[in-house]
Short mmCIF file of C-alpha atoms and ligand atoms in Angstrom, two decimals:
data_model
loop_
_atom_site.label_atom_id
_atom_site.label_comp_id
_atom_site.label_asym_id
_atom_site.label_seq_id
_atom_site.Cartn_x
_atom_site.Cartn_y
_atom_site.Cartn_z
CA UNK Q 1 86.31 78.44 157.28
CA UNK Q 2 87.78 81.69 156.00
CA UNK Q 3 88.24 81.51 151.91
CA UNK Q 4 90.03 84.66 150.44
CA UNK Q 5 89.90 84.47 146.40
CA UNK Q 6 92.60 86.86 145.19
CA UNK Q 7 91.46 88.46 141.83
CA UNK Q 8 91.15 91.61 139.32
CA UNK Q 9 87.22 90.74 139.56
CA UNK Q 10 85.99 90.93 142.42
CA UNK Q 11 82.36 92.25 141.27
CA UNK Q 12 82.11 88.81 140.55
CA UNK Q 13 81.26 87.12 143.53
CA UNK Q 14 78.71 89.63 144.22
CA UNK Q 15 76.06 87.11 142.17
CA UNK Q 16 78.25 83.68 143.65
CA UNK Q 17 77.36 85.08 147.40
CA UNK Q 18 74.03 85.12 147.37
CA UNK Q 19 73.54 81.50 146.70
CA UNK Q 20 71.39 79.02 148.58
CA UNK Q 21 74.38 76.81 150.25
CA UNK Q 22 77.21 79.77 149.81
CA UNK Q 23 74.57 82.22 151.72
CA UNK Q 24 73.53 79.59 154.19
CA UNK Q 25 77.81 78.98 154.96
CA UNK Q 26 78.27 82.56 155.20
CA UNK Q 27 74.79 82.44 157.65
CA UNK Q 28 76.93 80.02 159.55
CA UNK Q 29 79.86 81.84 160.52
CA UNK Q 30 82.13 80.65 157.51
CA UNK Q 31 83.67 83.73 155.26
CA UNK Q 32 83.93 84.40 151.99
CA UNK Q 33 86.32 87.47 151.03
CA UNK Q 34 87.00 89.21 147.83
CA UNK Q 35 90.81 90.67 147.46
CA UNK Q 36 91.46 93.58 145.04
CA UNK Q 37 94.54 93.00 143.02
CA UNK Q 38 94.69 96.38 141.44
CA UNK Q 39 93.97 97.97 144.90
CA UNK Q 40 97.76 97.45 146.14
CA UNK Q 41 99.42 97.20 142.34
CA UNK Q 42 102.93 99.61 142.82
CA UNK Q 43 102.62 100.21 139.52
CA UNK Q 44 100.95 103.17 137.89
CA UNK Q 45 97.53 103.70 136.16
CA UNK Q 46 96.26 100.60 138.28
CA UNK Q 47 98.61 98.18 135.79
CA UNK Q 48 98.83 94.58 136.78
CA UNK Q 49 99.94 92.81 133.91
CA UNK Q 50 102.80 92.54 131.33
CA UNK Q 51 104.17 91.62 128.00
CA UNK Q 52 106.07 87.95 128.42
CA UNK Q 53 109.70 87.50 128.15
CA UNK Q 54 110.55 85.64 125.10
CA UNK Q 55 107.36 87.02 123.15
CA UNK Q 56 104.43 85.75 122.79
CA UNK Q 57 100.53 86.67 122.84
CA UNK Q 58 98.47 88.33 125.85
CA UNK Q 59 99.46 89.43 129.08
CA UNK Q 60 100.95 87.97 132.13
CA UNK Q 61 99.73 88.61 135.89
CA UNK Q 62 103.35 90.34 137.47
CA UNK Q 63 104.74 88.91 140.26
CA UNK Q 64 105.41 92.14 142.12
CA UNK Q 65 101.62 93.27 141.67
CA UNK Q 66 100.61 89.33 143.73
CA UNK Q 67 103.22 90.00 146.30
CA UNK Q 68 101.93 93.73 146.75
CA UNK Q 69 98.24 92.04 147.19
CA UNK Q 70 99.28 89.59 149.85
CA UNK Q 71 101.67 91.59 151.30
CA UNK Q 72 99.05 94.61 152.18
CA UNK Q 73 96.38 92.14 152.90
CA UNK Q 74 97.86 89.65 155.33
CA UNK Q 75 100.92 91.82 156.88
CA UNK Q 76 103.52 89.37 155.80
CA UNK Q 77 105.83 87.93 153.01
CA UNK Q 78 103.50 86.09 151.06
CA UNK Q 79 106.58 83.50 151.15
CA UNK Q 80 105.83 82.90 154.40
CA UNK Q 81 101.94 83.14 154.37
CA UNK Q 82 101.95 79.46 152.52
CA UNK Q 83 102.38 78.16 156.01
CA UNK Q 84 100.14 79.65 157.78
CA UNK Q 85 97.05 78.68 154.92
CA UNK Q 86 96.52 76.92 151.81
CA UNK Q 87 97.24 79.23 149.34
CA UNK Q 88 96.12 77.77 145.83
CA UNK Q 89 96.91 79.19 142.25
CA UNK Q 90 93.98 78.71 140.08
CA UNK Q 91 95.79 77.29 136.75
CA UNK Q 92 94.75 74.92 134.12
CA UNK Q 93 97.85 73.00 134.73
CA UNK Q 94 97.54 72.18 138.53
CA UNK Q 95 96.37 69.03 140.25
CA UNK Q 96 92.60 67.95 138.73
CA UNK Q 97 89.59 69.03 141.35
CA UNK Q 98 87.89 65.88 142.59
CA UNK Q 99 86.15 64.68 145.37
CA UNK Q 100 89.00 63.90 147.28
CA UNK Q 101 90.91 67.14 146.97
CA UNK Q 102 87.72 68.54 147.80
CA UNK Q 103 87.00 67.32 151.29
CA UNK Q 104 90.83 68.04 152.19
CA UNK Q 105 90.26 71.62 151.27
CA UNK Q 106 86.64 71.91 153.51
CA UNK Q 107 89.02 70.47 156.34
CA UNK Q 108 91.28 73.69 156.03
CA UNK Q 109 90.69 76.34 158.25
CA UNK Q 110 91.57 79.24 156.05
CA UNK Q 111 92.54 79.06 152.50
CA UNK Q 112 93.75 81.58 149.59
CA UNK Q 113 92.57 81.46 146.02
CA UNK Q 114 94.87 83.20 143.48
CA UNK Q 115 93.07 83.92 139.77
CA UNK Q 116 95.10 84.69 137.45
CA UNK Q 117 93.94 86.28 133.82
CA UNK Q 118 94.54 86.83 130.76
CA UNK Q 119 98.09 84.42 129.99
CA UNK Q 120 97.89 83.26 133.47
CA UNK Q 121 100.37 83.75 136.10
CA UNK Q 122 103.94 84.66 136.14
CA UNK Q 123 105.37 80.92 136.95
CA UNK Q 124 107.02 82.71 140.14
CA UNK Q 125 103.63 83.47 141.64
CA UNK Q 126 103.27 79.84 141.36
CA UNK Q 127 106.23 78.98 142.77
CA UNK Q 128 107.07 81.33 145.54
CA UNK Q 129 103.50 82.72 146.91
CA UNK Q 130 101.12 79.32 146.44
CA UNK Q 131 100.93 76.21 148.32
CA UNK Q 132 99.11 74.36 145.87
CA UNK Q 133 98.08 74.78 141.75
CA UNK Q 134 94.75 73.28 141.20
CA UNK Q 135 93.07 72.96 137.57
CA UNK Q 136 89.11 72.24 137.44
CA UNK Q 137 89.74 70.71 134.00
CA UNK Q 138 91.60 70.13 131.06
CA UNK Q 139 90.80 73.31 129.24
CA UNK Q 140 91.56 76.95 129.36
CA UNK Q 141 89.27 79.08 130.59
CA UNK Q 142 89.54 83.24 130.08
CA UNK Q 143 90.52 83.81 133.80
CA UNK Q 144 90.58 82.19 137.02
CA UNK Q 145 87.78 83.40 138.64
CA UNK Q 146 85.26 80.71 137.45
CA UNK Q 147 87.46 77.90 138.69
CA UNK Q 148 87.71 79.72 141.86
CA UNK Q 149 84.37 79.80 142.04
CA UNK Q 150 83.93 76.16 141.00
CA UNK Q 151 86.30 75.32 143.87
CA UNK Q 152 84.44 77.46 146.46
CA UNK Q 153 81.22 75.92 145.87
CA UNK Q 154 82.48 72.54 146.04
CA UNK Q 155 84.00 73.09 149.23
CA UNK Q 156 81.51 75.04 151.21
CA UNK Q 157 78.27 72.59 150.36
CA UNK Q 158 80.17 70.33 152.49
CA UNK Q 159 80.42 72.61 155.17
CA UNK Q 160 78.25 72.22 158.27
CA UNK Q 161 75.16 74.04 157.92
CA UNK Q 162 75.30 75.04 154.04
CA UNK Q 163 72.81 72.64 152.47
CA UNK Q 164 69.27 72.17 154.06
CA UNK Q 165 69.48 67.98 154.45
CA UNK Q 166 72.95 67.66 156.72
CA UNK Q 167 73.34 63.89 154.74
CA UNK Q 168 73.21 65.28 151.55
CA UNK Q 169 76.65 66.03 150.88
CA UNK Q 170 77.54 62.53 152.20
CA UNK Q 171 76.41 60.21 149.81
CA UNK Q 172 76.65 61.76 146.50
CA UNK Q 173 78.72 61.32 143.62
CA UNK Q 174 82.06 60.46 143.88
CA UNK Q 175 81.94 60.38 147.77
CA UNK Q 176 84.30 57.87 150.06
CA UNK Q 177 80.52 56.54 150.95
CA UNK Q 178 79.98 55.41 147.53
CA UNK Q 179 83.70 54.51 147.24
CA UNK Q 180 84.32 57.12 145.07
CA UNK Q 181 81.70 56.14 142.23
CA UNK Q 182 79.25 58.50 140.61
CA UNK Q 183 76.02 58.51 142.45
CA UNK Q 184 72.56 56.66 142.17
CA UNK Q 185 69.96 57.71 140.09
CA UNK Q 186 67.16 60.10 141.78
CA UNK Q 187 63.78 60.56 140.50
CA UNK Q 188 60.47 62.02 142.13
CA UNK Q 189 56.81 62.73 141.46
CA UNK Q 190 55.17 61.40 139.04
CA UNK Q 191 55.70 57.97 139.85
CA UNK Q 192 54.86 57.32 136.13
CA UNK Q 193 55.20 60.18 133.23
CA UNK Q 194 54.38 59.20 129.54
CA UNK Q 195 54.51 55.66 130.16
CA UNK Q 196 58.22 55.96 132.01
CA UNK Q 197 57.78 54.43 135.40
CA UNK Q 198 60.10 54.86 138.50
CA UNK Q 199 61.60 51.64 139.17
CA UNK Q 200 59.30 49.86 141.97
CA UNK Q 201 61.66 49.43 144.49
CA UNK Q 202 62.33 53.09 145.29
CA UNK Q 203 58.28 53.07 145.86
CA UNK Q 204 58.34 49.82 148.19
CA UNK Q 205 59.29 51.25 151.11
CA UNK Q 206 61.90 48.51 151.66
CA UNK Q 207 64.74 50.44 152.91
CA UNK Q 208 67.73 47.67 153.38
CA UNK Q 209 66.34 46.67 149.59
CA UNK Q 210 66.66 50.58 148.13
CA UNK Q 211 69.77 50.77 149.92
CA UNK Q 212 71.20 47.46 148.06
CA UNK Q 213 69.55 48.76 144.69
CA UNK Q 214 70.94 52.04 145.09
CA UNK Q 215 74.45 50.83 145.67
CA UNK Q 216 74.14 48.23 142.62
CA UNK Q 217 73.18 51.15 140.51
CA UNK Q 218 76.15 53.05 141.93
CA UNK Q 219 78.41 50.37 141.06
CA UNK Q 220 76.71 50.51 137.51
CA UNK Q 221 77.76 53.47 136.62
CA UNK Q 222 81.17 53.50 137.64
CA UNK Q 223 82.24 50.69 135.90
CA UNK Q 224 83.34 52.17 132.61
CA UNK Q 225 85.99 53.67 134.88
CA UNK Q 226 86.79 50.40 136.53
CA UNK Q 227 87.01 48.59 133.67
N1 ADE X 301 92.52 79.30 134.80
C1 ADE X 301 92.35 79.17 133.45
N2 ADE X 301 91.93 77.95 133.14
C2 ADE X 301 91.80 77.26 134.32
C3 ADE X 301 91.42 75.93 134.64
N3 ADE X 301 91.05 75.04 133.72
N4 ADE X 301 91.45 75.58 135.95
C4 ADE X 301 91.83 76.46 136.89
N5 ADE X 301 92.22 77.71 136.62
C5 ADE X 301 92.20 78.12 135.36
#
């Protein structure tokens, strides 16, 4: 998988790639690249941003400066680059991250993340250049390079070779394995710590009867949600 992330910040993701299960991905084959926003900005003294129409606090990402970005970095009309790759505005108004959205994403060969900063995007970004809007949560965070972030990491631990047990990603929380319910609990050594003991069945060795208890406790916890 090829994931560009599109951003004023791309310093960044100097820290983000040199994770375990991003480094082990990129070890794999799969690509992580940082795009420079100011780097292709028409505009003078590096400016990216403006004033919104109709007033208003903070700043607003111009669309000319995205389309400049794109334009330079993938050789075509970023109109026409939304059908060629997922191209995915990072905005707290865009469809909720989950699970789901997750594993479609780690399907895609190549995808584009857009951040935007400060007041977000100008809506024509959205509109024009993306394929997608995606929000990691109801809340607004100071830029979109976090959520991008968030989004990369949950995609590329499911990709082949980026987390040391190849079943771990499978059954975990919210997974189509555990039909979509939060996961079991784990625990590990000491068996017993200040009088708190592991339940017994995860040290019988019974597997069918740790794979039933597992699944019960699975089922536990997700029925607040089911009601
Ligand atoms: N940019 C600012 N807030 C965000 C959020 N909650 N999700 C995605 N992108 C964002």
């Amino acid at each position: 998988m090829r994931l560009d992330v599109v951003t004023l910040f791309p310093g960044w993701f100097d820290w983000f790639v040199t994770q375990r299960h991003v480094a082990n991905a990129l070890a794999a084959g799969h690509e992580l690249r940082t795009l420079d926003l100011r780097e292709h900005t028409p505009l003078s003294g590096g400016q990216v941003d403006d004033t919104p129409f109709g007033g208003g606090a903070g700043m607003v990402l111009r669309v000319d400066v995205m389309d400049a970005a794109l334009r330079a970095h993938y050789g075509v009309d970023p109109v026409d680059l939304r059908r060629e790759r997922r191209v995915i505005a990072l905005t707290p108004g865009g469809r909720l991250l989950d699970d789901r959205l997750v594993d479609e994403l780690a399907r895609e060969p190549d995808i584009t993340l857009l951040c935007g900063r400060y007041e977000g995007f100008d809506e024509r970004i959205v509109e024009h250049f993306a394929s997608d809007a995606v929000s990691i949560g109801e809340y607004v965070l100071a830029g979109g390079e976090l959520a991008a972030m968030v989004v990369c990491d949950a995609v590329m631990r499911k990709l082949p070779g980026a987390l040391g047990h190849s079943d771990s990603a499978l059954e975990e929380s919210f997974s189509v394995a555990l039909d979509g319910r939060p996961e079991y609990p784990h625990y590990t050594r000491p068996a017993e710590y200040r009088g708190w003991r592991v339940p017994d069945v995860l040290l019988s060795g019974h597997h069918a009867a740790i794979r039933a208890w597992r699944r019960e406790q699975s089922r536990g916890r997700g029925a607040a949600e089911d009601g």
